[in-house]
Amino acid sequence: MGANASLEPMTPDLHAVASLIRQWAGELGFQSVGITGFDLDADIEHLQQWLADGRHGSMTYMARHAGLRADPGTLQPGALRSISVRMNYMGESPAQMQACLDDPDRAYISRYALGRDYHKLIRKRLKTLSQRIEGTVPGARSRPFVDSGPVLEKALGRDARLGWIGKHTLLLHREAGSWFFLGEILTDLPLPVDETPAVKDLCGSCAACITVCPTQAITGPRQLDARRCISYLTIEHRGSIPEALRPAMGNRIFGCDDCQLVCPWNRYAQTAAEPDFAARHGLESASLIDLFDWDEPSFLSRTEGMPLRRTGYVGWLRNLAVALGNAPTSKAVVGALQRRREHPSELVREHVIWALGRHGAS
């Protein structure tokens, strides 16, 4: 059956609806879909302890919305199920990523952020999926989420049999690794949940992700201190980056993929079929100096419709200043930093002066 297929509205066959949902999800470009209820008590307990330990840093919204994460029914009244989906985004080989990371003169940007903003793309497709469901079962109500609301997406993805939560806190799939996005539709339809056995945790004794973390942000299996995480420091954190952590950031200017690059399960990761996730403007291997020389209109123009916008122009320069401070000393590097020494932003100036000091040019 296609998108226009319909079922008897008064007595919908929910197993048939679930089958249609899986078919439609595949047609919309999702590689996997699962359906689960809300058995999140252990995950909420883990979240509450994480918040109590202050590991969320300045992400105050995490604490403010903790109650909403505990009860999906507050996000979508009457919600009984989560339809969880995944979509691959890996656009190049791990060897190519590692080559960029190993070149201290080049900027490393987390690979999920090189193309179109996944929030917009996946939300649009989930909205289409929601409309098909509601068109098939009149009166059904649903709401899509893509990392855009207080939803425990990894826990829901795990319970929907999309994988297990690895020691680096990301969802892992034995045939797809972790290079994928997650999305959910909360619905009040009592769809049949996936009753296959839960996906086995296959991390075993491996601790590669914990060992490789440049700032030791992964303090134990499934224990992440965001205050030390490079993704948090370069994207969510708006203030000064702690000096003690700056050298370990290397050339990472937006996010960090180290824990994924070393994960053995990512040898099975699948290349993305979605062209909108392809890298734009040569950002997969751009030089630090070239990016640092962008003025604000260039930044806004070249990051339009991309996740990179989230850091803001000042944060962009702050992150690049740190990376240039970690780059090999050269006249070009020092010159680039000197050109920003009198930048109007105190935050940028602080990090530029630190970087110049690293090159003996303060």
Short mmCIF file of N, CA and C in Angstrom, two decimals, residues 81-252:
data_model
loop_
_atom_site.label_atom_id
_atom_site.label_comp_id
_atom_site.label_asym_id
_atom_site.label_seq_id
_atom_site.Cartn_x
_atom_site.Cartn_y
_atom_site.Cartn_z
N ARG A 81 2.80 5.99 22.58
CA ARG A 81 3.89 5.33 21.88
C ARG A 81 4.86 6.36 21.30
N SER A 82 6.09 5.91 21.12
CA SER A 82 7.08 6.66 20.34
C SER A 82 7.40 5.85 19.09
N ILE A 83 7.28 6.49 17.94
CA ILE A 83 7.75 5.90 16.69
C ILE A 83 9.15 6.48 16.47
N SER A 84 10.17 5.69 16.70
CA SER A 84 11.55 6.17 16.63
C SER A 84 12.18 5.77 15.30
N VAL A 85 12.94 6.70 14.72
CA VAL A 85 13.57 6.46 13.42
C VAL A 85 15.04 6.86 13.48
N ARG A 86 15.79 6.31 12.54
CA ARG A 86 17.18 6.75 12.38
C ARG A 86 17.47 7.04 10.92
N MET A 87 18.39 7.98 10.70
CA MET A 87 18.81 8.34 9.35
C MET A 87 20.33 8.53 9.35
N ASN A 88 21.01 7.82 8.47
CA ASN A 88 22.47 7.88 8.40
C ASN A 88 22.95 9.24 7.89
N TYR A 89 24.14 9.67 8.38
CA TYR A 89 24.69 10.94 7.89
C TYR A 89 26.16 10.88 7.51
N MET A 90 26.82 9.75 7.67
CA MET A 90 28.25 9.67 7.36
C MET A 90 28.49 9.92 5.87
N GLY A 91 29.33 10.90 5.55
CA GLY A 91 29.54 11.26 4.16
C GLY A 91 30.91 10.94 3.61
N GLU A 92 31.84 10.54 4.46
CA GLU A 92 33.20 10.21 4.01
C GLU A 92 33.74 9.10 4.87
N SER A 93 34.85 8.54 4.48
CA SER A 93 35.41 7.41 5.22
C SER A 93 36.05 7.89 6.52
N PRO A 94 36.10 7.01 7.53
CA PRO A 94 36.80 7.36 8.76
C PRO A 94 38.25 7.79 8.52
N ALA A 95 38.90 7.19 7.51
CA ALA A 95 40.28 7.56 7.21
C ALA A 95 40.37 9.02 6.76
N GLN A 96 39.40 9.47 5.97
CA GLN A 96 39.39 10.88 5.54
C GLN A 96 39.14 11.81 6.72
N MET A 97 38.24 11.41 7.60
CA MET A 97 38.00 12.23 8.79
C MET A 97 39.26 12.32 9.65
N GLN A 98 39.89 11.18 9.85
CA GLN A 98 41.09 11.15 10.69
C GLN A 98 42.21 11.98 10.08
N ALA A 99 42.31 11.98 8.76
CA ALA A 99 43.35 12.77 8.10
C ALA A 99 43.16 14.25 8.38
N CYS A 100 41.92 14.72 8.38
CA CYS A 100 41.65 16.13 8.71
C CYS A 100 41.98 16.40 10.17
N LEU A 101 41.57 15.50 11.04
CA LEU A 101 41.82 15.68 12.47
C LEU A 101 43.31 15.70 12.77
N ASP A 102 44.08 14.95 12.00
CA ASP A 102 45.53 14.85 12.24
C ASP A 102 46.32 16.01 11.65
N ASP A 103 45.66 16.87 10.88
CA ASP A 103 46.34 18.02 10.27
C ASP A 103 46.05 19.25 11.12
N PRO A 104 47.00 19.71 11.94
CA PRO A 104 46.74 20.79 12.89
C PRO A 104 46.47 22.14 12.24
N ASP A 105 46.71 22.28 10.95
CA ASP A 105 46.42 23.53 10.26
C ASP A 105 45.01 23.56 9.69
N ARG A 106 44.31 22.44 9.77
CA ARG A 106 42.96 22.37 9.22
C ARG A 106 41.94 22.33 10.35
N ALA A 107 40.75 22.78 10.04
CA ALA A 107 39.68 22.83 11.04
C ALA A 107 38.90 21.53 11.02
N TYR A 108 38.71 20.94 12.18
CA TYR A 108 37.87 19.75 12.26
C TYR A 108 36.49 20.15 12.78
N ILE A 109 35.48 19.86 11.98
CA ILE A 109 34.08 20.13 12.31
C ILE A 109 33.37 18.79 12.42
N SER A 110 32.64 18.59 13.49
CA SER A 110 31.90 17.35 13.65
C SER A 110 31.09 17.06 12.40
N ARG A 111 31.17 15.85 11.93
CA ARG A 111 30.67 15.53 10.59
C ARG A 111 29.16 15.67 10.44
N TYR A 112 28.43 15.66 11.54
CA TYR A 112 26.98 15.86 11.41
C TYR A 112 26.63 17.28 11.00
N ALA A 113 27.59 18.22 11.16
CA ALA A 113 27.31 19.64 10.98
C ALA A 113 27.79 20.19 9.65
N LEU A 114 28.28 19.35 8.75
CA LEU A 114 28.88 19.85 7.51
C LEU A 114 27.86 20.17 6.42
N GLY A 115 26.67 19.63 6.54
CA GLY A 115 25.66 19.84 5.50
C GLY A 115 24.46 20.59 6.01
N ARG A 116 23.30 20.28 5.43
CA ARG A 116 22.06 20.95 5.82
C ARG A 116 21.69 20.59 7.25
N ASP A 117 21.05 21.51 7.93
CA ASP A 117 20.60 21.29 9.30
C ASP A 117 19.65 20.10 9.34
N TYR A 118 20.07 19.06 10.05
CA TYR A 118 19.27 17.84 10.10
C TYR A 118 17.94 18.05 10.79
N HIS A 119 17.87 19.02 11.72
CA HIS A 119 16.59 19.28 12.40
C HIS A 119 15.49 19.54 11.38
N LYS A 120 15.79 20.43 10.44
CA LYS A 120 14.78 20.85 9.47
C LYS A 120 14.41 19.71 8.52
N LEU A 121 15.43 19.03 8.03
CA LEU A 121 15.18 17.97 7.05
C LEU A 121 14.37 16.82 7.66
N ILE A 122 14.81 16.34 8.83
CA ILE A 122 14.13 15.18 9.43
C ILE A 122 12.77 15.58 9.97
N ARG A 123 12.66 16.77 10.55
CA ARG A 123 11.35 17.20 11.07
C ARG A 123 10.32 17.27 9.95
N LYS A 124 10.74 17.78 8.79
CA LYS A 124 9.81 17.87 7.66
C LYS A 124 9.31 16.49 7.25
N ARG A 125 10.20 15.52 7.24
CA ARG A 125 9.81 14.18 6.83
C ARG A 125 8.97 13.48 7.90
N LEU A 126 9.29 13.75 9.16
CA LEU A 126 8.46 13.18 10.22
C LEU A 126 7.07 13.82 10.23
N LYS A 127 7.01 15.08 9.87
CA LYS A 127 5.70 15.73 9.77
C LYS A 127 4.87 15.06 8.66
N THR A 128 5.52 14.76 7.55
CA THR A 128 4.83 14.05 6.47
C THR A 128 4.35 12.68 6.95
N LEU A 129 5.20 12.00 7.70
CA LEU A 129 4.82 10.68 8.24
C LEU A 129 3.64 10.82 9.20
N SER A 130 3.67 11.85 10.04
CA SER A 130 2.57 12.10 10.97
C SER A 130 1.26 12.34 10.22
N GLN A 131 1.34 13.12 9.16
CA GLN A 131 0.14 13.43 8.39
C GLN A 131 -0.43 12.17 7.73
N ARG A 132 0.44 11.28 7.28
CA ARG A 132 -0.04 10.03 6.69
C ARG A 132 -0.74 9.16 7.74
N ILE A 133 -0.16 9.13 8.94
CA ILE A 133 -0.78 8.35 10.01
C ILE A 133 -2.16 8.92 10.35
N GLU A 134 -2.23 10.23 10.51
CA GLU A 134 -3.48 10.87 10.89
C GLU A 134 -4.51 10.79 9.77
N GLY A 135 -4.03 10.74 8.54
CA GLY A 135 -4.95 10.57 7.42
C GLY A 135 -5.51 9.16 7.34
N THR A 136 -4.74 8.21 7.85
CA THR A 136 -5.17 6.82 7.82
C THR A 136 -6.08 6.49 9.00
N VAL A 137 -5.79 7.11 10.15
CA VAL A 137 -6.59 6.89 11.36
C VAL A 137 -7.13 8.24 11.81
N PRO A 138 -8.28 8.66 11.29
CA PRO A 138 -8.84 9.96 11.68
C PRO A 138 -9.01 10.06 13.19
N GLY A 139 -8.61 11.21 13.71
CA GLY A 139 -8.69 11.42 15.15
C GLY A 139 -7.40 11.13 15.88
N ALA A 140 -6.51 10.42 15.24
CA ALA A 140 -5.20 10.16 15.87
C ALA A 140 -4.42 11.46 15.96
N ARG A 141 -3.65 11.59 17.03
CA ARG A 141 -2.85 12.79 17.22
C ARG A 141 -1.38 12.40 17.41
N SER A 142 -0.51 13.18 16.80
CA SER A 142 0.91 12.87 16.89
C SER A 142 1.73 14.14 16.80
N ARG A 143 2.98 14.05 17.28
CA ARG A 143 3.87 15.21 17.26
C ARG A 143 5.31 14.74 17.03
N PRO A 144 5.97 15.30 16.02
CA PRO A 144 7.35 14.89 15.73
C PRO A 144 8.38 15.68 16.54
N PHE A 145 9.50 15.04 16.82
CA PHE A 145 10.63 15.67 17.52
C PHE A 145 11.93 15.24 16.84
N VAL A 146 12.85 16.20 16.74
CA VAL A 146 14.18 15.91 16.20
C VAL A 146 15.19 16.70 17.02
N ASP A 147 15.59 16.12 18.17
CA ASP A 147 16.55 16.82 19.03
C ASP A 147 16.06 18.24 19.29
N SER A 148 14.73 18.41 19.34
CA SER A 148 14.16 19.76 19.39
C SER A 148 13.25 19.96 20.59
N GLY A 149 13.22 19.01 21.49
CA GLY A 149 12.38 19.11 22.67
C GLY A 149 12.91 18.19 23.74
N PRO A 150 12.37 18.28 24.94
CA PRO A 150 12.86 17.47 26.06
C PRO A 150 12.41 16.01 25.95
N VAL A 151 13.04 15.30 25.03
CA VAL A 151 12.71 13.90 24.77
C VAL A 151 13.97 13.06 24.99
N LEU A 152 13.83 11.95 25.68
CA LEU A 152 14.96 11.04 25.88
C LEU A 152 15.11 10.16 24.65
N GLU A 153 15.63 10.76 23.58
CA GLU A 153 15.61 10.10 22.29
C GLU A 153 16.46 8.84 22.24
N LYS A 154 17.58 8.83 22.93
CA LYS A 154 18.42 7.62 22.88
C LYS A 154 17.77 6.47 23.64
N ALA A 155 17.14 6.78 24.76
CA ALA A 155 16.45 5.74 25.51
C ALA A 155 15.27 5.19 24.71
N LEU A 156 14.53 6.08 24.06
CA LEU A 156 13.40 5.64 23.25
C LEU A 156 13.89 4.83 22.04
N GLY A 157 15.00 5.27 21.43
CA GLY A 157 15.57 4.52 20.32
C GLY A 157 16.03 3.13 20.74
N ARG A 158 16.63 3.06 21.92
CA ARG A 158 17.04 1.75 22.46
C ARG A 158 15.84 0.84 22.66
N ASP A 159 14.78 1.39 23.29
CA ASP A 159 13.60 0.58 23.58
C ASP A 159 12.84 0.21 22.31
N ALA A 160 13.03 1.01 21.25
CA ALA A 160 12.40 0.70 19.96
C ALA A 160 13.25 -0.26 19.14
N ARG A 161 14.30 -0.81 19.76
CA ARG A 161 15.16 -1.82 19.14
C ARG A 161 16.03 -1.25 18.01
N LEU A 162 16.35 0.04 18.11
CA LEU A 162 17.23 0.63 17.11
C LEU A 162 18.70 0.48 17.48
N GLY A 163 19.00 -0.05 18.64
CA GLY A 163 20.38 -0.23 19.04
C GLY A 163 20.51 -0.26 20.55
N TRP A 164 21.76 -0.13 21.02
CA TRP A 164 22.03 -0.04 22.46
C TRP A 164 22.82 1.23 22.71
N ILE A 165 22.76 1.72 23.95
CA ILE A 165 23.50 2.92 24.31
C ILE A 165 24.92 2.53 24.67
N GLY A 166 25.89 3.02 23.88
CA GLY A 166 27.27 2.65 24.08
C GLY A 166 27.91 3.38 25.26
N LYS A 167 29.14 3.03 25.54
CA LYS A 167 29.85 3.64 26.66
C LYS A 167 30.09 5.12 26.44
N HIS A 168 30.06 5.56 25.17
CA HIS A 168 30.23 6.99 24.88
C HIS A 168 28.91 7.74 24.95
N THR A 169 27.84 7.06 25.36
CA THR A 169 26.48 7.58 25.55
C THR A 169 25.71 7.74 24.25
N LEU A 170 26.27 7.35 23.10
CA LEU A 170 25.56 7.41 21.83
C LEU A 170 24.89 6.07 21.55
N LEU A 171 23.82 6.12 20.76
CA LEU A 171 23.16 4.89 20.37
C LEU A 171 24.00 4.19 19.30
N LEU A 172 24.17 2.89 19.47
CA LEU A 172 24.96 2.08 18.54
C LEU A 172 24.09 0.99 17.92
N HIS A 173 24.31 0.74 16.65
CA HIS A 173 23.63 -0.33 15.93
C HIS A 173 24.71 -1.22 15.34
N ARG A 174 24.59 -2.52 15.51
CA ARG A 174 25.68 -3.42 15.12
C ARG A 174 25.95 -3.39 13.61
N GLU A 175 24.97 -3.00 12.82
CA GLU A 175 25.16 -2.96 11.37
C GLU A 175 25.26 -1.53 10.83
N ALA A 176 25.18 -0.54 11.72
CA ALA A 176 25.22 0.86 11.26
C ALA A 176 26.10 1.76 12.12
N GLY A 177 26.71 1.20 13.16
CA GLY A 177 27.56 2.02 14.01
C GLY A 177 26.75 3.10 14.71
N SER A 178 27.31 4.33 14.72
CA SER A 178 26.63 5.43 15.42
C SER A 178 26.51 6.69 14.58
N TRP A 179 26.91 6.62 13.31
CA TRP A 179 26.85 7.82 12.47
C TRP A 179 25.42 8.00 11.91
N PHE A 180 24.49 8.27 12.80
CA PHE A 180 23.11 8.49 12.34
C PHE A 180 22.39 9.44 13.29
N PHE A 181 21.34 10.07 12.75
CA PHE A 181 20.46 10.94 13.52
C PHE A 181 19.27 10.13 14.01
N LEU A 182 18.66 10.62 15.07
CA LEU A 182 17.45 10.03 15.61
C LEU A 182 16.30 11.01 15.53
N GLY A 183 15.09 10.51 15.42
CA GLY A 183 13.89 11.33 15.47
C GLY A 183 12.76 10.50 16.05
N GLU A 184 11.73 11.18 16.53
CA GLU A 184 10.61 10.48 17.14
C GLU A 184 9.29 11.13 16.75
N ILE A 185 8.26 10.34 16.72
CA ILE A 185 6.89 10.83 16.67
C ILE A 185 6.19 10.29 17.91
N LEU A 186 5.69 11.17 18.76
CA LEU A 186 4.89 10.75 19.90
C LEU A 186 3.43 10.71 19.45
N THR A 187 2.78 9.59 19.66
CA THR A 187 1.41 9.42 19.17
C THR A 187 0.52 8.82 20.24
N ASP A 188 -0.77 9.15 20.15
CA ASP A 188 -1.73 8.57 21.09
C ASP A 188 -2.32 7.26 20.58
N LEU A 189 -1.84 6.79 19.45
CA LEU A 189 -2.30 5.49 18.95
C LEU A 189 -1.65 4.35 19.74
N PRO A 190 -2.40 3.40 20.23
CA PRO A 190 -1.82 2.27 20.96
C PRO A 190 -1.25 1.22 19.99
N LEU A 191 -0.28 1.63 19.22
CA LEU A 191 0.32 0.74 18.23
C LEU A 191 1.02 -0.43 18.90
N PRO A 192 1.09 -1.56 18.24
CA PRO A 192 1.83 -2.69 18.82
C PRO A 192 3.32 -2.37 18.90
N VAL A 193 3.88 -2.59 20.05
CA VAL A 193 5.30 -2.29 20.24
C VAL A 193 6.13 -3.45 19.71
N ASP A 194 7.40 -3.15 19.42
CA ASP A 194 8.31 -4.21 18.97
C ASP A 194 8.59 -5.16 20.12
N GLU A 195 8.31 -6.41 19.93
CA GLU A 195 8.46 -7.40 21.00
C GLU A 195 9.67 -8.31 20.79
N THR A 196 10.49 -7.97 19.83
CA THR A 196 11.74 -8.72 19.67
C THR A 196 12.61 -8.47 20.89
N PRO A 197 13.54 -9.35 21.20
CA PRO A 197 14.40 -9.14 22.37
C PRO A 197 15.15 -7.82 22.27
N ALA A 198 15.37 -7.18 23.41
CA ALA A 198 16.13 -5.94 23.43
C ALA A 198 17.50 -6.16 22.80
N VAL A 199 17.99 -5.13 22.13
CA VAL A 199 19.29 -5.23 21.48
C VAL A 199 20.37 -5.38 22.54
N LYS A 200 21.18 -6.40 22.40
CA LYS A 200 22.21 -6.69 23.39
C LYS A 200 23.30 -5.63 23.37
N ASP A 201 23.76 -5.26 24.57
CA ASP A 201 24.89 -4.34 24.70
C ASP A 201 26.15 -5.09 24.27
N LEU A 202 26.74 -4.65 23.17
CA LEU A 202 27.90 -5.34 22.61
C LEU A 202 29.21 -4.58 22.80
N CYS A 203 29.22 -3.63 23.72
CA CYS A 203 30.48 -2.90 23.98
C CYS A 203 31.50 -3.81 24.66
N GLY A 204 31.01 -4.75 25.45
CA GLY A 204 31.93 -5.67 26.13
C GLY A 204 32.93 -4.94 27.00
N SER A 205 34.18 -5.39 26.93
CA SER A 205 35.23 -4.79 27.76
C SER A 205 35.92 -3.62 27.05
N CYS A 206 35.50 -3.30 25.83
CA CYS A 206 36.13 -2.22 25.07
C CYS A 206 35.95 -0.89 25.79
N ALA A 207 37.01 -0.12 25.86
CA ALA A 207 36.95 1.21 26.48
C ALA A 207 37.64 2.24 25.59
N ALA A 208 37.67 1.97 24.28
CA ALA A 208 38.38 2.86 23.35
C ALA A 208 37.85 4.29 23.41
N CYS A 209 36.53 4.44 23.47
CA CYS A 209 35.95 5.78 23.48
C CYS A 209 36.32 6.54 24.74
N ILE A 210 36.39 5.83 25.86
CA ILE A 210 36.76 6.48 27.13
C ILE A 210 38.21 6.92 27.09
N THR A 211 39.05 6.05 26.57
CA THR A 211 40.49 6.33 26.53
C THR A 211 40.83 7.47 25.59
N VAL A 212 40.15 7.54 24.42
CA VAL A 212 40.54 8.50 23.40
C VAL A 212 40.04 9.91 23.67
N CYS A 213 39.01 10.07 24.50
CA CYS A 213 38.42 11.40 24.71
C CYS A 213 39.49 12.42 25.07
N PRO A 214 39.69 13.46 24.25
CA PRO A 214 40.80 14.39 24.46
C PRO A 214 40.76 15.11 25.81
N THR A 215 39.56 15.34 26.35
CA THR A 215 39.43 16.10 27.59
C THR A 215 38.94 15.24 28.75
N GLN A 216 38.97 13.93 28.57
CA GLN A 216 38.50 12.99 29.59
C GLN A 216 37.09 13.32 30.06
N ALA A 217 36.24 13.65 29.11
CA ALA A 217 34.85 13.98 29.44
C ALA A 217 34.02 12.74 29.72
N ILE A 218 34.43 11.58 29.16
CA ILE A 218 33.72 10.33 29.43
C ILE A 218 34.39 9.73 30.66
N THR A 219 33.75 9.90 31.80
CA THR A 219 34.38 9.54 33.07
C THR A 219 34.18 8.08 33.45
N GLY A 220 33.36 7.38 32.69
CA GLY A 220 33.10 5.96 32.91
C GLY A 220 32.07 5.52 31.88
N PRO A 221 31.75 4.23 31.83
CA PRO A 221 30.76 3.76 30.87
C PRO A 221 29.43 4.50 31.01
N ARG A 222 29.04 5.16 29.91
CA ARG A 222 27.78 5.92 29.87
C ARG A 222 27.73 7.03 30.90
N GLN A 223 28.91 7.59 31.21
CA GLN A 223 29.01 8.70 32.16
C GLN A 223 29.75 9.85 31.47
N LEU A 224 28.99 10.90 31.10
CA LEU A 224 29.58 12.02 30.38
C LEU A 224 29.49 13.30 31.21
N ASP A 225 30.63 13.95 31.41
CA ASP A 225 30.65 15.26 32.07
C ASP A 225 30.69 16.32 30.98
N ALA A 226 29.53 16.90 30.69
CA ALA A 226 29.43 17.86 29.58
C ALA A 226 30.37 19.03 29.78
N ARG A 227 30.68 19.38 31.00
CA ARG A 227 31.54 20.54 31.26
C ARG A 227 32.94 20.37 30.67
N ARG A 228 33.32 19.13 30.39
CA ARG A 228 34.63 18.85 29.81
C ARG A 228 34.54 18.45 28.33
N CYS A 229 33.32 18.27 27.85
CA CYS A 229 33.11 17.76 26.50
C CYS A 229 33.35 18.86 25.46
N ILE A 230 34.12 18.55 24.43
CA ILE A 230 34.44 19.54 23.39
C ILE A 230 33.19 19.96 22.63
N SER A 231 32.24 19.07 22.46
CA SER A 231 30.99 19.45 21.79
C SER A 231 30.27 20.51 22.60
N TYR A 232 30.21 20.32 23.91
CA TYR A 232 29.58 21.32 24.78
C TYR A 232 30.37 22.63 24.75
N LEU A 233 31.68 22.53 24.89
CA LEU A 233 32.51 23.74 24.99
C LEU A 233 32.46 24.58 23.72
N THR A 234 32.39 23.94 22.56
CA THR A 234 32.43 24.68 21.30
C THR A 234 31.06 25.07 20.76
N ILE A 235 29.99 24.50 21.33
CA ILE A 235 28.66 24.77 20.78
C ILE A 235 27.72 25.34 21.83
N GLU A 236 27.49 24.62 22.90
CA GLU A 236 26.51 25.04 23.90
C GLU A 236 27.03 26.12 24.85
N HIS A 237 28.29 26.02 25.21
CA HIS A 237 28.89 26.96 26.16
C HIS A 237 29.14 28.30 25.49
N ARG A 238 28.69 29.36 26.11
CA ARG A 238 28.80 30.69 25.50
C ARG A 238 29.92 31.55 26.07
N GLY A 239 30.52 31.11 27.16
CA GLY A 239 31.53 31.93 27.81
C GLY A 239 32.95 31.53 27.46
N SER A 240 33.85 31.86 28.36
CA SER A 240 35.26 31.54 28.18
C SER A 240 35.49 30.04 28.34
N ILE A 241 36.27 29.48 27.44
CA ILE A 241 36.62 28.06 27.55
C ILE A 241 37.73 27.92 28.58
N PRO A 242 37.58 27.04 29.57
CA PRO A 242 38.62 26.88 30.59
C PRO A 242 40.00 26.66 29.97
N GLU A 243 40.96 27.43 30.43
CA GLU A 243 42.30 27.36 29.84
C GLU A 243 42.90 25.97 29.92
N ALA A 244 42.63 25.26 31.00
CA ALA A 244 43.22 23.93 31.17
C ALA A 244 42.77 22.96 30.08
N LEU A 245 41.59 23.22 29.48
CA LEU A 245 41.06 22.31 28.47
C LEU A 245 41.43 22.72 27.05
N ARG A 246 41.86 23.96 26.87
CA ARG A 246 42.10 24.46 25.52
C ARG A 246 43.16 23.66 24.74
N PRO A 247 44.30 23.34 25.32
CA PRO A 247 45.30 22.59 24.53
C PRO A 247 44.78 21.25 24.02
N ALA A 248 43.94 20.59 24.82
CA ALA A 248 43.44 19.28 24.42
C ALA A 248 42.42 19.35 23.30
N MET A 249 41.90 20.53 23.02
CA MET A 249 40.89 20.68 21.97
C MET A 249 41.49 20.58 20.58
N GLY A 250 42.79 20.76 20.46
CA GLY A 250 43.45 20.63 19.17
C GLY A 250 42.83 21.53 18.13
N ASN A 251 42.47 20.96 16.99
CA ASN A 251 41.89 21.73 15.87
C ASN A 251 40.39 21.53 15.75
N ARG A 252 39.75 21.06 16.82
CA ARG A 252 38.31 20.81 16.81
C ARG A 252 37.57 22.12 17.09
#
